[in-house]
CSV table of C-alpha atoms in Angstrom, one decimal:
chain,number,residue,atom,x,y,z
A,1,MET,CA,52.2,26.4,-8.4
A,2,ALA,CA,48.8,27.5,-8.4
A,3,PHE,CA,47.5,31.0,-9.1
A,4,ASP,CA,43.9,31.9,-8.1
A,5,TRP,CA,43.1,34.2,-11.3
A,6,PHE,CA,39.5,33.3,-11.1
A,7,LYS,CA,39.0,34.0,-7.2
A,8,ARG,CA,37.5,36.7,-5.4
A,9,LYS,CA,36.5,37.5,-2.1
A,10,ALA,CA,33.9,39.8,-1.4
A,11,LYS,CA,31.6,40.2,2.0
A,12,ASN,CA,32.6,37.0,3.2
A,13,ILE,CA,31.9,35.3,-0.1
A,14,THR,CA,34.4,33.4,-1.9
A,15,THR,CA,34.0,32.1,-5.6
A,16,SER,CA,36.3,30.5,-7.9
A,17,THR,CA,36.5,28.1,-10.7
A,18,GLU,CA,37.2,25.3,-8.1
A,19,ASP,CA,34.2,26.3,-5.9
A,20,LYS,CA,31.7,26.9,-8.6
A,21,LYS,CA,28.4,24.9,-8.5
A,22,ASP,CA,26.6,23.3,-11.4
A,23,VAL,CA,23.5,24.7,-12.5
A,24,PRO,CA,20.7,22.4,-11.4
A,25,ARG,CA,19.6,20.2,-14.2
A,26,GLY,CA,16.4,20.6,-15.8
A,27,LEU,CA,16.5,24.4,-15.6
A,28,TRP,CA,17.8,25.3,-19.1
A,29,HIS,CA,17.2,23.7,-22.2
A,30,GLN,CA,19.3,23.6,-25.4
A,31,THR,CA,17.6,22.9,-28.7
A,32,PRO,CA,19.5,21.3,-31.4
A,33,THR,CA,19.7,24.8,-33.6
A,34,GLY,CA,21.6,26.2,-30.2
A,35,LYS,CA,19.1,27.9,-29.1
A,36,ILE,CA,18.7,28.3,-24.6
A,37,ILE,CA,15.3,28.3,-23.0
A,38,GLU,CA,14.3,28.1,-19.7
A,39,HIS,CA,12.8,25.7,-18.5
A,40,GLU,CA,9.5,27.5,-17.2
A,41,GLU,CA,8.9,29.5,-20.5
A,42,LEU,CA,9.6,26.2,-22.4
A,43,LYS,CA,6.6,24.5,-20.2
A,44,ALA,CA,4.6,27.8,-20.6
A,45,ASN,CA,4.7,27.0,-24.4
A,46,ASN,CA,3.9,23.5,-24.2
A,47,TYR,CA,7.5,22.5,-24.5
A,48,VAL,CA,8.1,24.2,-27.8
A,49,SER,CA,11.1,26.4,-28.2
A,50,PRO,CA,9.5,29.9,-28.9
A,51,GLU,CA,12.8,30.3,-30.5
A,52,ASP,CA,13.0,27.9,-33.6
A,53,GLY,CA,9.8,25.9,-32.9
A,54,PHE,CA,11.6,22.7,-31.8
A,55,HIS,CA,9.0,20.3,-29.9
A,56,VAL,CA,11.3,18.8,-27.0
A,57,ARG,CA,10.4,15.0,-26.7
A,58,ILE,CA,7.8,15.0,-23.7
A,59,GLY,CA,6.2,12.4,-22.0
A,60,SER,CA,2.4,11.0,-20.9
A,61,ARG,CA,2.6,13.3,-17.9
A,62,GLU,CA,2.8,16.0,-20.1
A,63,PHE,CA,0.7,15.6,-22.7
A,64,PHE,CA,-2.1,14.7,-20.0
A,65,SER,CA,-1.4,18.2,-18.8
A,66,ILE,CA,-1.7,19.7,-22.0
A,67,LEU,CA,-4.8,18.2,-23.1
A,68,PHE,CA,-7.3,17.3,-20.7
A,69,ASP,CA,-9.0,20.0,-19.3
A,70,ASP,CA,-7.6,21.6,-16.1
A,71,ASN,CA,-5.0,18.6,-15.8
A,72,LYS,CA,-8.0,16.4,-14.8
A,73,TYR,CA,-8.1,12.8,-16.0
A,74,THR,CA,-8.6,9.2,-14.6
A,75,GLU,CA,-5.9,6.8,-15.5
A,76,LEU,CA,-7.2,3.6,-16.6
A,77,ASP,CA,-5.5,-0.3,-16.1
A,78,ALA,CA,-2.2,1.7,-13.9
A,79,ASN,CA,-1.8,-1.7,-12.7
A,80,VAL,CA,-1.1,-3.3,-15.7
A,81,GLU,CA,3.0,-4.1,-15.7
A,82,SER,CA,5.7,-5.6,-18.2
A,83,VAL,CA,6.9,-9.2,-16.9
A,84,ASP,CA,9.8,-11.4,-18.2
A,85,MET,CA,7.6,-14.3,-19.8
A,86,LEU,CA,10.4,-15.5,-21.9
A,87,ASN,CA,13.7,-15.0,-19.2
A,88,PHE,CA,15.2,-13.0,-22.1
A,89,LYS,CA,18.8,-12.0,-21.7
A,90,ASP,CA,21.2,-9.7,-23.5
A,91,THR,CA,23.8,-7.2,-21.9
A,92,LYS,CA,21.6,-7.5,-18.7
A,93,SER,CA,18.4,-9.6,-18.2
A,94,TYR,CA,15.3,-8.1,-19.3
A,95,THR,CA,13.8,-8.6,-15.5
A,96,ASP,CA,16.7,-6.5,-14.3
A,97,ARG,CA,16.2,-3.9,-17.0
A,98,LEU,CA,12.6,-3.6,-16.3
A,99,LYS,CA,13.4,-2.8,-12.8
A,100,GLU,CA,15.8,-0.4,-13.2
A,101,VAL,CA,13.6,1.6,-16.1
A,102,LYS,CA,10.3,1.4,-13.3
A,103,ALA,CA,12.5,2.8,-11.1
A,104,LYS,CA,13.7,5.5,-13.1
A,105,THR,CA,10.9,6.6,-15.0
A,106,LYS,CA,8.2,5.7,-12.0
A,107,LEU,CA,6.1,4.3,-15.0
A,108,THR,CA,4.8,0.7,-15.1
A,109,ASP,CA,5.5,0.3,-19.0
A,110,SER,CA,5.4,2.5,-22.3
A,111,ILE,CA,1.9,3.7,-22.5
A,112,ARG,CA,-0.4,5.0,-20.2
A,113,ASN,CA,-4.6,5.4,-20.7
A,114,ALA,CA,-6.5,8.0,-19.6
A,115,VAL,CA,-9.8,9.5,-19.9
A,116,GLY,CA,-11.0,13.4,-19.3
A,117,THR,CA,-12.1,16.3,-21.6
A,118,VAL,CA,-10.5,18.1,-23.9
A,119,ASN,CA,-12.2,21.5,-24.4
A,120,GLY,CA,-15.1,19.7,-22.9
A,121,GLU,CA,-15.3,16.7,-25.3
A,122,LYS,CA,-15.0,13.6,-23.0
A,123,ILE,CA,-12.3,11.4,-25.1
A,124,VAL,CA,-9.9,8.3,-24.0
A,125,ILE,CA,-6.4,9.3,-24.5
A,126,SER,CA,-3.4,6.4,-24.6
A,127,CYS,CA,0.1,7.9,-24.5
A,128,MET,CA,3.6,6.2,-24.9
A,129,ASP,CA,6.4,6.9,-22.8
A,130,PHE,CA,9.7,7.2,-24.7
A,131,ALA,CA,11.6,7.0,-22.0
A,132,PHE,CA,10.5,3.8,-20.9
A,133,ILE,CA,12.7,1.2,-23.2
A,134,GLY,CA,12.1,3.7,-26.2
A,135,GLY,CA,8.2,3.8,-26.0
A,136,SER,CA,8.7,-0.3,-27.2
A,137,LEU,CA,5.5,-2.2,-28.1
A,138,GLY,CA,5.4,-5.1,-25.8
A,139,SER,CA,2.4,-7.5,-24.4
A,140,VAL,CA,1.6,-4.8,-22.1
A,141,MET,CA,1.1,-2.1,-24.4
A,142,GLY,CA,-1.1,-3.9,-26.7
A,143,GLU,CA,-3.0,-5.2,-23.5
A,144,LYS,CA,-3.6,-1.6,-22.3
A,145,ILE,CA,-4.7,-0.4,-25.9
A,146,ARG,CA,-7.3,-3.5,-26.0
A,147,ARG,CA,-8.6,-2.3,-22.5
A,148,ALA,CA,-8.9,1.4,-23.8
A,149,VAL,CA,-10.5,0.3,-26.8
A,150,ASP,CA,-13.1,-1.7,-24.8
A,151,TYR,CA,-13.9,1.4,-22.7
A,152,CYS,CA,-14.3,3.6,-25.4
A,153,ILE,CA,-17.0,0.9,-27.1
A,154,ALA,CA,-18.7,0.4,-23.7
A,155,ASN,CA,-18.8,4.1,-23.0
A,156,LYS,CA,-19.1,5.3,-26.6
A,157,LEU,CA,-16.5,7.5,-26.8
A,158,PRO,CA,-13.7,8.5,-29.3
A,159,TYR,CA,-10.1,7.4,-28.9
A,160,MET,CA,-6.8,8.9,-29.4
A,161,ILE,CA,-3.3,7.3,-29.5
A,162,ILE,CA,0.0,9.7,-29.0
A,163,CYS,CA,2.7,7.3,-30.9
A,164,GLN,CA,6.4,8.0,-30.0
A,165,SER,CA,8.2,4.5,-30.5
A,166,GLY,CA,11.2,2.9,-31.6
A,167,GLY,CA,8.7,-0.2,-32.7
A,168,ALA,CA,8.6,-3.6,-31.5
A,169,ARG,CA,10.3,-4.7,-27.8
A,170,MET,CA,12.7,-7.2,-28.7
A,171,GLN,CA,13.2,-8.5,-25.3
A,172,GLU,CA,9.4,-10.5,-26.0
A,173,ALA,CA,10.0,-11.2,-29.4
A,174,THR,CA,7.2,-12.8,-30.7
A,175,TYR,CA,5.1,-11.9,-27.8
A,176,SER,CA,5.7,-8.0,-29.0
A,177,LEU,CA,4.6,-8.9,-32.8
A,178,MET,CA,1.7,-10.6,-31.9
A,179,GLN,CA,0.3,-7.2,-30.4
A,180,LEU,CA,-0.2,-5.5,-33.9
A,181,ALA,CA,-2.5,-8.2,-34.9
A,182,LYS,CA,-4.4,-7.8,-31.9
A,183,VAL,CA,-4.4,-3.8,-31.5
A,184,GLN,CA,-5.6,-3.7,-35.3
A,185,ALA,CA,-8.4,-6.1,-34.6
A,186,LYS,CA,-9.5,-4.2,-31.6
A,187,LEU,CA,-9.7,-0.9,-33.6
A,188,ALA,CA,-11.1,-2.4,-36.5
A,189,GLN,CA,-14.2,-3.5,-33.3
A,190,LEU,CA,-14.0,0.5,-32.9
A,191,SER,CA,-14.6,1.3,-36.2
A,192,GLU,CA,-17.5,-1.1,-36.3
A,193,ALA,CA,-19.0,0.6,-33.6
A,194,GLY,CA,-19.1,4.1,-35.5
A,195,LEU,CA,-16.5,5.5,-33.1
A,196,LEU,CA,-13.4,7.9,-34.0
A,197,TYR,CA,-10.0,6.9,-34.1
A,198,ILE,CA,-7.1,9.5,-33.9
A,199,ALA,CA,-3.5,8.9,-34.1
A,200,TYR,CA,-1.0,11.7,-33.1
A,201,LEU,CA,2.8,10.8,-34.3
A,202,CYS,CA,5.5,12.4,-32.6
A,203,ASP,CA,9.5,12.3,-33.1
A,204,PRO,CA,10.5,9.2,-33.6
A,205,THR,CA,7.3,7.1,-34.6
A,206,PHE,CA,9.2,3.9,-36.0
A,207,GLY,CA,8.7,0.2,-37.0
A,208,GLY,CA,6.0,-1.6,-35.8
A,209,ILE,CA,3.9,1.1,-34.5
A,210,THR,CA,4.2,2.7,-37.8
A,211,ALA,CA,3.4,-0.9,-39.9
A,212,SER,CA,0.4,-0.8,-37.9
A,213,PHE,CA,-2.0,1.0,-36.1
A,214,ALA,CA,-0.3,4.5,-36.2
A,215,MET,CA,-1.0,4.4,-39.7
A,216,THR,CA,-5.0,3.1,-39.7
A,217,ALA,CA,-6.0,6.1,-37.4
A,218,ASP,CA,-9.6,7.8,-39.3
A,219,ILE,CA,-7.7,11.0,-38.8
A,220,ILE,CA,-3.5,11.2,-38.8
A,221,MET,CA,-1.7,14.3,-36.9
A,222,ALA,CA,1.8,14.8,-36.5
A,223,GLU,CA,4.4,17.1,-34.8
A,224,PRO,CA,6.3,19.3,-37.1
A,225,GLY,CA,9.6,17.9,-38.2
A,226,ALA,CA,9.0,14.5,-36.3
A,227,LEU,CA,11.0,11.4,-37.7
A,228,ILE,CA,8.3,8.5,-38.6
A,229,GLY,CA,9.0,5.4,-40.7
A,230,PHE,CA,9.5,1.7,-40.5
A,231,ALA,CA,13.5,1.4,-41.0
A,232,GLY,CA,15.8,4.1,-40.3
A,233,PRO,CA,17.4,6.4,-42.6
A,234,ARG,CA,20.9,5.1,-42.1
A,235,VAL,CA,19.7,1.4,-42.9
A,236,ILE,CA,17.7,2.4,-45.7
A,237,ARG,CA,20.7,4.6,-47.1
A,238,GLU,CA,22.7,1.5,-46.7
A,239,THR,CA,20.4,-0.9,-48.5
A,240,ILE,CA,19.4,1.1,-51.8
A,241,GLY,CA,23.1,2.6,-51.9
A,242,LYS,CA,21.8,5.8,-52.8
A,243,ASP,CA,21.4,9.4,-51.1
A,244,LEU,CA,17.7,10.0,-49.6
A,245,PRO,CA,15.5,13.1,-50.6
A,246,GLU,CA,15.8,16.0,-48.5
A,247,GLY,CA,13.5,15.9,-45.3
A,248,PHE,CA,12.9,11.9,-46.1
A,249,GLN,CA,10.9,10.4,-43.4
A,250,THR,CA,9.6,13.9,-41.6
A,251,SER,CA,6.2,14.4,-40.9
A,252,GLU,CA,6.0,17.1,-43.8
A,253,PHE,CA,7.6,14.6,-46.3
A,254,LEU,CA,4.7,12.3,-45.2
A,255,GLN,CA,2.3,14.4,-45.6
A,256,GLU,CA,3.1,15.3,-49.1
A,257,LYS,CA,3.3,11.2,-50.0
A,258,GLY,CA,-0.4,11.5,-48.2
A,259,PHE,CA,0.3,9.2,-45.6
A,260,VAL,CA,-0.4,12.2,-42.5
A,261,ASP,CA,-3.8,14.3,-42.6
A,262,PHE,CA,-2.4,17.3,-40.9
A,263,ILE,CA,1.2,18.9,-39.4
A,264,VAL,CA,-0.2,20.2,-35.8
A,265,LYS,CA,2.2,22.3,-33.3
A,266,ARG,CA,1.8,20.9,-30.2
A,267,THR,CA,0.6,24.5,-28.8
A,268,GLU,CA,-2.7,23.8,-31.3
A,269,ILE,CA,-3.0,20.3,-30.6
A,270,LYS,CA,-5.6,20.5,-27.8
A,271,GLU,CA,-7.9,22.8,-30.1
A,272,LYS,CA,-7.2,20.6,-32.9
A,273,VAL,CA,-8.4,17.5,-31.1
A,274,SER,CA,-11.3,19.2,-29.8
A,275,LYS,CA,-12.5,20.6,-32.8
A,276,THR,CA,-12.1,16.9,-34.8
A,277,VAL,CA,-14.7,15.8,-31.9
A,278,ARG,CA,-17.0,18.1,-32.5
A,279,LEU,CA,-17.2,17.8,-36.5
A,280,LEU,CA,-16.8,14.4,-36.5
A,281,VAL,CA,-19.0,12.9,-33.3
A,282,HIS,CA,-21.2,15.1,-33.1
């Protein structure tokens, strides 16, 4: 026999544990420290928890709205898409995986290029989307970065890459690894043209991204507490058989070791980028 202990009726309204509707997803966010933040408050603070400073992972859409003046920008190379050139299959075919992630994220790949102004300073920004197969580096990411660099050289503009990636995309095998050399060659041309390159490392930045263009910028910035490295801490611990230093592979740890120039909160990134451009370009 069931008892309606948690049921009340008043003014033709009936509520009970059985009838209770779930809170719409995305309305609230909980940080790793347990803080609960209302979504609109989080958005107004550039997706940084005002309670504990935790930087919620966001994508290119949010980063562009934060950085570009009045959220106005022109997307470049929007129609460049990944294809299954190797007919790769693991638990599912790469073709099916691409169809699913494109439908889910409404993105064509793990990076987007855009040009616009940041506090009045014109700049090209490439931003990775971790939601697209972990922001993995594939042939399209390499090609879009190449095109972004060529656009910068042709228009004499500074360049910025926002990194958040698990590394190379295994479904593209050697084609993925080839992008490391391809991107570095283009960035060398950018440097020869005397143009500024800024990298902003977000959580996580790993694998081939860290081993190449994330660490070769003129100015390397990073979000507070971001995990940055080549192999993950668990793999390293098991390999060397020792406990790792406290805070190992965080952006603060890397700044201490000289790999990162500035730790920049997301709430301050627009001002920091525009100031850097004004100082080093003009």
